[in-house]
Coordinates of C-alpha atoms in Angstrom, one line a residue:
X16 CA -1.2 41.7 -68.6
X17 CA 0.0 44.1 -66.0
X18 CA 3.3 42.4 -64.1
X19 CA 3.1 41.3 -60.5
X20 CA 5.8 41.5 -57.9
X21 CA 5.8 39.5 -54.6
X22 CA 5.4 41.4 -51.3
X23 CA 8.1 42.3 -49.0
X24 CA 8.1 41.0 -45.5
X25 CA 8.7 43.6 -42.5
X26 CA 10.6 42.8 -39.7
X27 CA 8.3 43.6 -35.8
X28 CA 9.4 45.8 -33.6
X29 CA 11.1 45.0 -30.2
X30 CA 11.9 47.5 -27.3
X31 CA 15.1 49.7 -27.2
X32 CA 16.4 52.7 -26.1
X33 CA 17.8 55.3 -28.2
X34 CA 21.6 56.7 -28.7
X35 CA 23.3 59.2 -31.0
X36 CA 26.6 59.8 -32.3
X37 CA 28.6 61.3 -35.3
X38 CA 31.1 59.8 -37.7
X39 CA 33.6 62.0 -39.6
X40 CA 36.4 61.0 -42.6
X41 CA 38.1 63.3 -44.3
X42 CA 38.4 62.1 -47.7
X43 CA 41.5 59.8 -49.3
X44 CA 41.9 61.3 -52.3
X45 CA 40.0 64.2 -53.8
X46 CA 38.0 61.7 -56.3
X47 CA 36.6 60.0 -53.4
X48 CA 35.4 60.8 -50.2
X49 CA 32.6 61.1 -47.3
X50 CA 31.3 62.4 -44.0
X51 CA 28.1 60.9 -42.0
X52 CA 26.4 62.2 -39.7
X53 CA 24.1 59.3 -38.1
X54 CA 21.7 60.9 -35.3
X55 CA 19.2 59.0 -33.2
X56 CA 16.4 61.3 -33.4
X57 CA 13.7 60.3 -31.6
X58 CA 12.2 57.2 -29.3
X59 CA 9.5 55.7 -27.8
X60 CA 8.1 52.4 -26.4
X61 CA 9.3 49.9 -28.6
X62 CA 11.6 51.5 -30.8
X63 CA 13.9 54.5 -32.2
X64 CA 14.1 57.0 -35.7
X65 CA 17.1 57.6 -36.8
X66 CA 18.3 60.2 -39.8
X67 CA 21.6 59.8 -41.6
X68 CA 23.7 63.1 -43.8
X69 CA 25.9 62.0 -46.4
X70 CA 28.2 64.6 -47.4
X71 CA 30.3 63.8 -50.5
X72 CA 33.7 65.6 -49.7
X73 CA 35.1 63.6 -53.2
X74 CA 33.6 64.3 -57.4
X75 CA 30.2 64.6 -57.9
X76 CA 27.9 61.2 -57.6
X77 CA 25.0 59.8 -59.4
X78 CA 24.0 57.5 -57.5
X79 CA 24.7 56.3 -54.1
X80 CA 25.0 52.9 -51.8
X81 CA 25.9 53.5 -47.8
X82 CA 26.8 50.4 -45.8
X83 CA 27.1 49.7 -42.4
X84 CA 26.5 47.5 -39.5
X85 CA 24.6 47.2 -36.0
X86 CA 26.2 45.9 -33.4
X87 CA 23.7 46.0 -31.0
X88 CA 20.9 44.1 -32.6
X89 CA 18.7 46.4 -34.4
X90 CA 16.7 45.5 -36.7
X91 CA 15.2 48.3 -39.4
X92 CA 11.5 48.3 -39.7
X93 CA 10.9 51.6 -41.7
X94 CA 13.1 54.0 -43.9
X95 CA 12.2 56.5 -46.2
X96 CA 13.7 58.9 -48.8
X97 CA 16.3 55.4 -49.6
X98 CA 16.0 52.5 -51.0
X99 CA 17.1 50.1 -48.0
X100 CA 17.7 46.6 -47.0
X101 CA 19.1 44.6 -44.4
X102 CA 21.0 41.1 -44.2
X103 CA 21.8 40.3 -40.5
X104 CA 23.4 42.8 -39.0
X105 CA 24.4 44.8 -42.6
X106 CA 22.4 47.3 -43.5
X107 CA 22.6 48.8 -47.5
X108 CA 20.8 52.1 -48.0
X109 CA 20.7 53.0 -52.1
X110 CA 19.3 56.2 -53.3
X111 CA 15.7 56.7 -54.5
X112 CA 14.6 58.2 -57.8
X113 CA 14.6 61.7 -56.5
X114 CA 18.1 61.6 -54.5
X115 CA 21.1 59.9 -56.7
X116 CA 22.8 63.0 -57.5
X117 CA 25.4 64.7 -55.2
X118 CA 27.6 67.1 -55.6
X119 CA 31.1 67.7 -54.3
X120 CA 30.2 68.8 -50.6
X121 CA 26.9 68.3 -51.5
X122 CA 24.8 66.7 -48.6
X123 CA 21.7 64.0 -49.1
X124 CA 19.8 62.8 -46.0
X125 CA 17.4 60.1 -45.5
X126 CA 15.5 58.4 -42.4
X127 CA 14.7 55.6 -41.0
X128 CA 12.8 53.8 -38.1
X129 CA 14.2 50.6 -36.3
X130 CA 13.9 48.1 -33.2
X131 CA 16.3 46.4 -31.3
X132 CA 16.1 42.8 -29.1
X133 CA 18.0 44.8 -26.9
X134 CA 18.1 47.5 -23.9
X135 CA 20.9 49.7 -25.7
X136 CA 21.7 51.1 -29.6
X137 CA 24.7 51.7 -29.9
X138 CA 25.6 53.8 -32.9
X139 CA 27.3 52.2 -36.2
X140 CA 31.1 53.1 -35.6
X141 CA 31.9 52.6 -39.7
X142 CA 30.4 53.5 -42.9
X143 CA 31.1 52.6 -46.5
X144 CA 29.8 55.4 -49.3
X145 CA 30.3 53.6 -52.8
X146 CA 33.3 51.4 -51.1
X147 CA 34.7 54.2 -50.0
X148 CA 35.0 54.3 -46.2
X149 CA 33.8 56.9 -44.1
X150 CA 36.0 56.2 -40.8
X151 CA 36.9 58.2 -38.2
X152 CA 35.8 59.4 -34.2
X153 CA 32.5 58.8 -33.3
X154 CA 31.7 62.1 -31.1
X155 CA 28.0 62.1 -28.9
X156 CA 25.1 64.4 -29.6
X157 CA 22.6 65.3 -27.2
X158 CA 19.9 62.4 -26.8
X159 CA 16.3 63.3 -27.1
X160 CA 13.6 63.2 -24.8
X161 CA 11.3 60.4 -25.3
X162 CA 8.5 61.2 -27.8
X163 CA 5.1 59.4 -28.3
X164 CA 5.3 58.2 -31.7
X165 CA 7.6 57.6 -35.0
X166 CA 9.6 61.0 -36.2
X167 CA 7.6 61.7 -39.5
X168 CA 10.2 61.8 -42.9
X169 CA 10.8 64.8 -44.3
X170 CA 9.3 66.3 -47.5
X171 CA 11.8 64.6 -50.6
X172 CA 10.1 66.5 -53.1
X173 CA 6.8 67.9 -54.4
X174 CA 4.2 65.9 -54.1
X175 CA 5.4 63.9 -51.2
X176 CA 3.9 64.4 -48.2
X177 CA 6.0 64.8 -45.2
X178 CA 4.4 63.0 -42.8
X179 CA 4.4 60.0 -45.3
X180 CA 5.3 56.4 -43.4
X181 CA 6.7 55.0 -47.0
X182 CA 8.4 56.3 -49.3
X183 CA 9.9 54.2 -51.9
X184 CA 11.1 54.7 -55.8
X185 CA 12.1 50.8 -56.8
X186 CA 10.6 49.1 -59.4
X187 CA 8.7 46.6 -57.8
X188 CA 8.5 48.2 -54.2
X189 CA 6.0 47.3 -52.2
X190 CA 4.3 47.9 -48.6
X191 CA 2.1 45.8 -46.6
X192 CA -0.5 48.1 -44.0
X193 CA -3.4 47.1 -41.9
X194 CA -4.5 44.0 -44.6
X195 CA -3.8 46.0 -47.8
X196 CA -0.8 45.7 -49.9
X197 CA 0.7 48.3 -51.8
X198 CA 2.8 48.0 -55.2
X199 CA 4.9 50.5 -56.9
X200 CA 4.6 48.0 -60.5
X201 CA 6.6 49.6 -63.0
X202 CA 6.0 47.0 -65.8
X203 CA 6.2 48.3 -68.8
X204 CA 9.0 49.3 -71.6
X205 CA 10.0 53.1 -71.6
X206 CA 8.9 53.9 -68.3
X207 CA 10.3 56.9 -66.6
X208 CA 10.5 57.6 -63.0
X209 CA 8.2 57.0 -60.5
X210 CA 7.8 57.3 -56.7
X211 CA 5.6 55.4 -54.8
X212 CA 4.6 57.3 -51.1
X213 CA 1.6 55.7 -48.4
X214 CA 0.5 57.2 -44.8
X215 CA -1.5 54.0 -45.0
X216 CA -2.3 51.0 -47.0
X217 CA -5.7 53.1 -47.9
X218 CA -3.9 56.6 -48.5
X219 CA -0.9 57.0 -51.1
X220 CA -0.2 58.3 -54.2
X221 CA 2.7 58.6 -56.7
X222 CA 5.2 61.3 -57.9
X223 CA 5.5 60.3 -61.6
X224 CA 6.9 61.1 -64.7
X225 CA 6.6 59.3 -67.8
X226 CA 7.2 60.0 -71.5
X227 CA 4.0 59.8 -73.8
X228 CA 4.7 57.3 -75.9
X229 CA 2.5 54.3 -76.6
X230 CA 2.3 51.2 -73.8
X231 CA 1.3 51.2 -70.4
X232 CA 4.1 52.0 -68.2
X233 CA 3.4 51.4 -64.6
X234 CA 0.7 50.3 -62.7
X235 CA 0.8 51.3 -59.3
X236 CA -2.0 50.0 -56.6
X237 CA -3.4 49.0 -53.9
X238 CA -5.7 45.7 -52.8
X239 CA -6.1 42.6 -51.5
X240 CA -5.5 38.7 -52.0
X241 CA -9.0 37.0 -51.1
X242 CA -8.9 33.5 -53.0
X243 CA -12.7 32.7 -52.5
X244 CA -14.9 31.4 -55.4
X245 CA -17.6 33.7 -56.6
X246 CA -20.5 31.7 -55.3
X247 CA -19.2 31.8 -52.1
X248 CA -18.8 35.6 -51.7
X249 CA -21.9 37.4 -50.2
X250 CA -19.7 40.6 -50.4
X251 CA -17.8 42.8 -52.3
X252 CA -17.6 46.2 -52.1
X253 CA -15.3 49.2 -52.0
X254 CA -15.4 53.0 -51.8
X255 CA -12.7 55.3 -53.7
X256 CA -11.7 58.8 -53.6
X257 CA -8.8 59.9 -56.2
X258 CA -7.0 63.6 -56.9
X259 CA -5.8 63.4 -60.5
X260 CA -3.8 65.4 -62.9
X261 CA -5.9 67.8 -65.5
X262 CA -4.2 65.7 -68.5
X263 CA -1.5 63.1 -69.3
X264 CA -2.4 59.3 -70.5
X265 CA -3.9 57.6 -67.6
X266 CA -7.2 55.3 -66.3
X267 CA -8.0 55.3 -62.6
X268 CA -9.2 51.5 -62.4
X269 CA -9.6 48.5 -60.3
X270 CA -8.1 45.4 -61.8
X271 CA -9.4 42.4 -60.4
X272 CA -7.8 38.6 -61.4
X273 CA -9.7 35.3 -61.1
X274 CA -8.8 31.7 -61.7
X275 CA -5.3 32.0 -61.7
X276 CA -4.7 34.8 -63.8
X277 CA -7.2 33.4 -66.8
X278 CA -9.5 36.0 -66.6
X279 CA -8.9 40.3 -65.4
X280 CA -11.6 42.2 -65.0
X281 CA -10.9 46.1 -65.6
X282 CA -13.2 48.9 -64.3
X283 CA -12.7 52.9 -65.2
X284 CA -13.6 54.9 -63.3
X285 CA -12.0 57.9 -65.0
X286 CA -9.4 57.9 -67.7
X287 CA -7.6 61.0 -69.7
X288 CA -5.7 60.9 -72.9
X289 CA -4.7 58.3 -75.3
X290 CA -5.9 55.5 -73.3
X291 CA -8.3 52.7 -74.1
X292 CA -9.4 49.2 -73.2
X293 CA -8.8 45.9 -74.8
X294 CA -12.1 45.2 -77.1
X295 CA -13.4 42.1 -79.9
X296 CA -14.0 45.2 -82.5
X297 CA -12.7 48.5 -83.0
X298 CA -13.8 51.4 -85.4
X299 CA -12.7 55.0 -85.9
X300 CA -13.8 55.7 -82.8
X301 CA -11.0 53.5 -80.6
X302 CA -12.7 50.2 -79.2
X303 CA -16.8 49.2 -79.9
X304 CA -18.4 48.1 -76.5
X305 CA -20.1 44.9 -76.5
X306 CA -22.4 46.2 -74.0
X307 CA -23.6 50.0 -74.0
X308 CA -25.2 51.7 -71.0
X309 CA -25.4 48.7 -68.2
X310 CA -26.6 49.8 -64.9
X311 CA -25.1 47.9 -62.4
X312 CA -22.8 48.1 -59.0
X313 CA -24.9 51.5 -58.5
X314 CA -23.3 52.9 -61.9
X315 CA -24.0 52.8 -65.5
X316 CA -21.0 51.5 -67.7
X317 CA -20.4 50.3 -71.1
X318 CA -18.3 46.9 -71.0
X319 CA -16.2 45.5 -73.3
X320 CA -14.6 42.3 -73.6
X321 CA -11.2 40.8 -75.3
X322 CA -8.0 39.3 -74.8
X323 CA -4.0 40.6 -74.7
X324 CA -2.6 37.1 -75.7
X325 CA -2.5 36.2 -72.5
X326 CA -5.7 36.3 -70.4
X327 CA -8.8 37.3 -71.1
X328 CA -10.2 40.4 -70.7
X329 CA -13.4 42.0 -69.6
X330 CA -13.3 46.1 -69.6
X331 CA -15.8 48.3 -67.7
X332 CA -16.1 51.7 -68.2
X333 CA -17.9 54.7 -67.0
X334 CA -17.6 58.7 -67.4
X335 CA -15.2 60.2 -65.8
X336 CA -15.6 60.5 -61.7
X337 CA -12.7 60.5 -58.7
X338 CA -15.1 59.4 -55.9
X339 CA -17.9 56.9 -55.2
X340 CA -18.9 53.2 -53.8
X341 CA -19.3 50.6 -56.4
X342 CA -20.9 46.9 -55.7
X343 CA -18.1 44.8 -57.2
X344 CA -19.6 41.6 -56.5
X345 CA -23.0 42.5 -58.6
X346 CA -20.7 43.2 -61.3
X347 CA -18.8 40.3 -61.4
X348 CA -21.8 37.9 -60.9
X349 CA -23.3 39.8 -64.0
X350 CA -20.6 38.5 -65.7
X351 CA -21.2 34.9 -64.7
X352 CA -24.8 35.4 -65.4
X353 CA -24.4 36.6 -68.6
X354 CA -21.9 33.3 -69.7
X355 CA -19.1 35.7 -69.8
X356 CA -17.4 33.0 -67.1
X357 CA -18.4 30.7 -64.7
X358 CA -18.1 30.2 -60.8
X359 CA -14.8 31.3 -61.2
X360 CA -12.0 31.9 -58.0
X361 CA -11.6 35.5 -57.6
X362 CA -7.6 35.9 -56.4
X363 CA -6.0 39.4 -56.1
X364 CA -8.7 42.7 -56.4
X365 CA -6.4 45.7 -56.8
X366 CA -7.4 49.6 -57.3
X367 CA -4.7 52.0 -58.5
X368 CA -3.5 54.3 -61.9
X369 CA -2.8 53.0 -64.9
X370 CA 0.1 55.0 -66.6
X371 CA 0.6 55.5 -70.1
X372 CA 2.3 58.9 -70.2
X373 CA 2.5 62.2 -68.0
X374 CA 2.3 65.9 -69.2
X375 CA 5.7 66.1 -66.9
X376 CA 6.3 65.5 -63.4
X377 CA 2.2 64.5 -62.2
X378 CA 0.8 63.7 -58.7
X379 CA -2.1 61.1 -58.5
X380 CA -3.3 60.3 -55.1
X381 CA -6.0 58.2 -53.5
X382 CA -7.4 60.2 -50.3
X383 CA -9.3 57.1 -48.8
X384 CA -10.3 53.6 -50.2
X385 CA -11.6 50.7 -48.9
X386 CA -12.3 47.3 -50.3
X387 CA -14.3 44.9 -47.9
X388 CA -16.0 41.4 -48.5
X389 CA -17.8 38.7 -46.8

């Protein structure tokens, strides 16, 4: 049973107008110290980017956690290339996966995007780097020129697009985005590291790199909650278009949950390496379907059906493709027709990679989805 993480809520986005500043320390000791530059980098109607250096002036870090405060009300909507949260008017930024290390008068740099209640920003006058503080004048840069949208992030490391709107490494990191949530859902024992970017809820992908032993390590997706029983669904279908690594340990599938988690529903629809579904019978061959060569949902699969100890499970599986439109709902009715379950309550439907293993660092994308029902 893959893990399940709740979503995170976003704050909305209020009018402001943009400011910029600089803070300088000079270090307290030579183990420990910090400069930060914090620069308003762009606005528009409604809200403000902002980018922040770290430059650690004391021994070299492995991880990082800046802290500071607004005084002016702003609230952070967006941040990328950090892992960041806010509790009133504290804001903690942590390094992602990519970004812990620094070395001595090394620099690291990450973004963000933010609102205010408020007619001014005024720029945070003190930083803490690892409860260290970073104190000192705050000195004015130039203010942009009002620009149209968001500043894009910069590019934190292959694979990641630039103009990405999330980028996020945490375990259970998630992204909500015109009625799709996204999850990050590293589950499993042994993972490795994995980073989870989006332009939307319908276009991501993940930087990941996992060792090849045995167990699923992560499944990262995307989907929708719809709740409805299957005999009241006169709808469901979705379109998918993937870019996946030449080899590694890996399914590209749609995992789909009804009544309450009693029943998942798998479907392949391309897989690589030592993978394989859950089956009643196995033979030299890996797992024997109960089903060989159904045509349905506009494809031809052969299904399988069994149980991890939790939940059953029903596997469909079809040679290898990374684009096409599938009629979920004819699949999951055959089930139902075929006594496999009844008028069951179809909860969360969710399309992403299932990672067992990488041959190294690997990029897996999804160009364009959709998932839509009536």
């Amino acid at each position: 049973m893959r893990r399940r993480n709740l979503a995170l809520s976003l704050t909305a986005v209020a009018a402001l107008t943009a400011g910029a500043g600089v803070i300088t320390a000079l270090p307290a000791s030579a183990a420990a110290g910090c400069s930060i530059k914090y620069t308003v980098s762009s606005q528009w109607s409604g809200g403000f980017g902002a980018s922040v250096t770290i430059t650690n002036l004391g021994d070299a870090l492995s991880s990082w956690t800046l802290v500071w405060s607004f005084s002016g009300g702003q609230t952070v909507t967006q941040a990328w290339n950090t892992a960041l949260t806010q509790s009133g008017s504290q804001v903690t930024a942590r390094n992602a996966g990519y970004n812990g290390s620094v070395a001595t008068n090394g620099t690291v740099s990450f973004g963000f995007n933010g609102s205010s209640s408020g007619t001014n920003n005024p720029v945070p006058t003190a930083f803490t780097l690892n409860g260290t503080a970073c104190t000192g004048g705050v000195g004015p840069t130039s203010s942009p020129t009002s620009s149209p949208s968001p500043s894009t992030p910069s590019n934190p490391g292959t694979g990641i697009p630039s103009d990405a709107a999330f980028v996020d490494a945490g375990q259970w990191a998630s992204w909500t985005n015109n009625g799709y949530i996204l999850y990050n859902n590293i589950w499993g024992s042994g993972a490795g590291t994995q980073t989870l970017w989006a332009r939307t809820g319908t276009n991501w992908g993940v930087v990941a790199n996992h060792p090849r032993t045995s167990g699923v390590k992560s499944y990262p997706n995307t989907g929708k909650t719809l709740n409805r029983t299957l005999s009241s669904l006169n709808s469901l279908t979705s379109s998918f278009n993937v870019s996946v690594p030449g080899t590694g340990d890996y399914a590209t599938a749609y995992d789909i949950w009804a009544n309450n988690h009693a029943y998942e529903v798998m479907i392949w629809t391309n897989q690589s390496g030592a993978v394989g579904p859950i089956a009643e019978q196995y033979d030299a061959n890996g797992a024997v379907p109960n089903v060989r060569n159904l045509s349905v949902g506009g494809h031809t699969w052969n299904v399988y059906r069994g149980s991890n100890g939790a939940n059953a499970v029903f596997s469909f599986i079809r040679t290898n493709t990374n684009s096409g439109t599938i009629d979920l709902l004819s699949m999951l009715n055959w089930l139902r027709t075929n006594n496999w379950w009844g008028d069951v309550t179809v909860g969360e439907a969710q399309f992403g990679f299932e990672l067992t293993g990488t041959a190294g660092q690997s990029n897996f994308t999804v160009n364009s989805f959709s998932l839509n029902y009536s």
